[in-house]
Coordinates of C-alpha atoms and ligand atoms in Angstrom, one line a residue:
M186 CA 0.0 0.0 0.0
K187 CA 1.3 3.5 -0.8
A188 CA 2.3 5.8 2.0
D189 CA -0.5 8.3 1.4
D190 CA -3.1 5.5 1.3
V191 CA -1.8 4.1 4.6
L192 CA -2.1 7.5 6.2
I193 CA -5.5 8.2 4.7
E194 CA -6.7 4.9 6.0
H195 CA -5.4 5.8 9.5
H196 CA -7.1 9.2 9.2
G197 CA -10.3 7.1 8.8
V198 CA -9.6 5.3 12.1
L199 CA -9.2 8.7 13.8
R200 CA -12.3 10.2 12.2
S201 CA -14.5 7.3 13.1
L202 CA -13.3 7.4 16.8
L203 CA -13.9 11.2 16.8
T204 CA -17.4 10.7 15.5
R205 CA -18.3 7.8 17.9
I206 CA -17.1 9.8 20.9
A207 CA -18.9 12.9 19.8
S208 CA -22.2 11.0 19.5
M209 CA -22.0 9.4 22.9
P210 CA -23.6 10.5 26.2
G211 CA -21.5 12.2 28.9
S212 CA -19.4 9.9 31.0
D213 CA -20.3 6.5 29.7
G214 CA -17.4 4.0 30.4
E215 CA -17.2 3.0 26.7
R216 CA -16.8 6.7 25.9
R217 CA -13.8 6.9 28.2
R218 CA -12.3 3.8 26.6
L219 CA -12.8 5.2 23.1
L220 CA -11.2 8.5 24.2
D221 CA -8.1 6.7 25.4
E222 CA -8.0 4.8 22.1
L223 CA -8.3 8.0 20.1
I224 CA -5.5 9.7 22.1
D225 CA -3.2 6.7 21.7
E226 CA -3.9 6.3 17.9
L227 CA -3.4 10.1 17.4
N228 CA 0.0 9.7 19.3
I229 CA 0.9 6.8 17.0
H230 CA -0.2 8.7 13.9
T231 CA 1.9 11.8 14.6
K232 CA 4.9 9.6 15.5
I233 CA 4.9 7.6 12.2
E234 CA 4.4 10.8 10.2
E235 CA 7.2 12.7 11.9
Q236 CA 9.6 9.8 12.0
L237 CA 9.0 8.3 8.5
F238 CA 6.7 10.3 6.3
Y239 CA 7.6 14.0 6.8
P240 CA 11.3 13.5 6.4
A241 CA 10.6 12.0 2.9
A242 CA 7.9 14.6 2.1
R243 CA 10.2 17.5 2.9
A244 CA 11.8 17.1 -0.5
V245 CA 8.5 17.7 -2.4
S246 CA 6.1 19.6 0.0
R247 CA 6.3 23.0 1.6
L248 CA 3.7 21.9 4.2
V249 CA 6.1 19.9 6.3
D250 CA 7.2 22.6 8.8
I251 CA 3.6 23.8 9.2
S252 CA 2.5 20.3 9.8
F253 CA 5.0 19.7 12.5
A254 CA 3.7 22.9 14.2
E255 CA 0.1 21.7 13.8
H256 CA 1.0 18.4 15.5
R257 CA 2.3 20.4 18.5
Q258 CA -0.9 22.3 18.5
L259 CA -2.9 19.1 18.5
D260 CA -0.7 17.8 21.4
D261 CA -1.8 20.9 23.4
Q262 CA -5.5 20.3 22.5
V263 CA -5.1 16.6 23.6
A264 CA -3.7 17.7 26.9
V265 CA -6.6 20.1 27.5
V266 CA -9.1 17.4 26.6
L267 CA -7.4 14.9 29.0
R268 CA -7.4 17.4 31.8
T269 CA -11.1 18.2 31.4
P270 CA -13.5 15.9 33.3
I271 CA -15.4 13.9 30.7
E272 CA -18.8 14.5 32.5
S273 CA -18.4 18.3 32.4
E274 CA -20.0 20.6 29.9
R275 CA -16.6 22.0 29.0
F276 CA -15.5 18.6 27.9
D277 CA -17.8 18.7 24.8
E278 CA -16.5 22.1 23.9
E279 CA -12.9 21.1 24.2
F280 CA -13.5 17.8 22.4
R281 CA -15.2 19.7 19.5
A282 CA -12.1 21.9 19.2
L283 CA -9.8 18.9 19.1
R284 CA -12.1 17.2 16.5
A285 CA -12.0 20.4 14.4
G286 CA -8.2 20.6 14.7
V287 CA -7.7 17.0 13.6
E288 CA -10.2 17.4 10.7
E289 CA -8.5 20.5 9.5
H290 CA -5.0 19.1 9.8
A291 CA -5.8 15.7 8.2
G292 CA -7.8 17.4 5.4
E293 CA -4.9 19.7 4.6
E294 CA -2.5 16.7 4.4
E295 CA -5.0 14.9 2.1
R296 CA -5.7 17.9 -0.1
I297 CA -2.3 19.5 -0.4
M298 CA 0.6 17.4 1.0
F299 CA -0.3 13.9 -0.2
P300 CA -0.9 15.0 -3.8
E301 CA 2.4 16.9 -3.7
C302 CA 4.1 13.7 -2.5
R303 CA 3.1 11.9 -5.7
A304 CA 6.3 13.5 -7.1
L305 CA 8.3 11.0 -4.9
G306 CA 7.2 8.3 -7.4
E307 CA 5.2 5.1 -7.1
A308 CA 8.1 2.9 -6.0
E309 CA 9.2 5.2 -3.2
L310 CA 5.6 5.7 -2.0
E311 CA 5.1 1.9 -1.9
A312 CA 8.3 1.3 0.1
L313 CA 7.5 4.2 2.4
G314 CA 4.0 2.8 2.8
G315 CA 5.4 -0.6 3.9
R316 CA 7.6 1.1 6.5
L317 CA 4.7 3.1 7.8
Q318 CA 2.5 0.0 8.2
R319 CA 5.2 -2.0 10.0
R320 CA 5.9 0.9 12.4
L321 CA 2.2 1.3 13.0
E322 CA 1.8 -2.3 13.9
Q323 CA 4.9 -2.3 16.0
L324 CA 3.7 0.7 18.0
R325 CA 0.3 -0.9 18.5
R326 CA 1.7 -4.4 19.5
S327 CA 5.0 -4.0 21.2
K328 CA 4.6 -4.1 25.0
V329 CA 7.3 -1.5 25.6
A330 CA 5.9 0.9 22.9
R331 CA 2.4 0.5 24.4
A332 CA 3.6 1.1 27.9
L333 CA 5.2 4.3 26.8
I334 CA 2.1 5.5 24.9
V335 CA -0.1 4.8 27.9
L336 CA 2.4 6.5 30.2
K337 CA 2.4 9.6 28.1
R338 CA -1.5 9.7 28.1
E339 CA -1.8 9.2 31.8
T340 CA 1.0 11.7 32.6
L341 CA -0.8 14.3 30.5
R342 CA -4.1 13.5 32.3
R343 CA -2.6 14.1 35.8
V344 CA -0.4 17.2 35.2
Ligands
FE2_272 FE1 -0.2 15.0 10.5
FE2_273 FE1 -2.0 12.6 9.1

């Protein structure tokens, strides 16, 4: 699978989690679980883009620096959401802002950066796609990687 397709597919995972969480009632246990899943998948997504995709994209897209900055902005929004009690009214407001931020960022990648990256050529995009998929699976499955991801989430929640 080509790198842009791997990332678009993963945007789909993020979008579907965002939609499900938004449509759920206040402090349902399932909603908390999905929120944790979203935060962790978002963490994994920015990691694989920053470690593997953006360095390659830099050669053909001017959006890379902006995208790094947008990831930091999303990190801040994630921290705010994690520190807002899920049953509070403010949570929905903060969650809407995070959702809009993710939508805007992912949409920009899909409309501008990924088409620009076609200039890397099919073979390079396929090879890069394989590396993205392997790293994605590794981050999801490795015990050490998982522990670090959960630690980051829970640290943010308590700060
Ligand atoms: Fe991104
Ligand atoms: Fe992305």
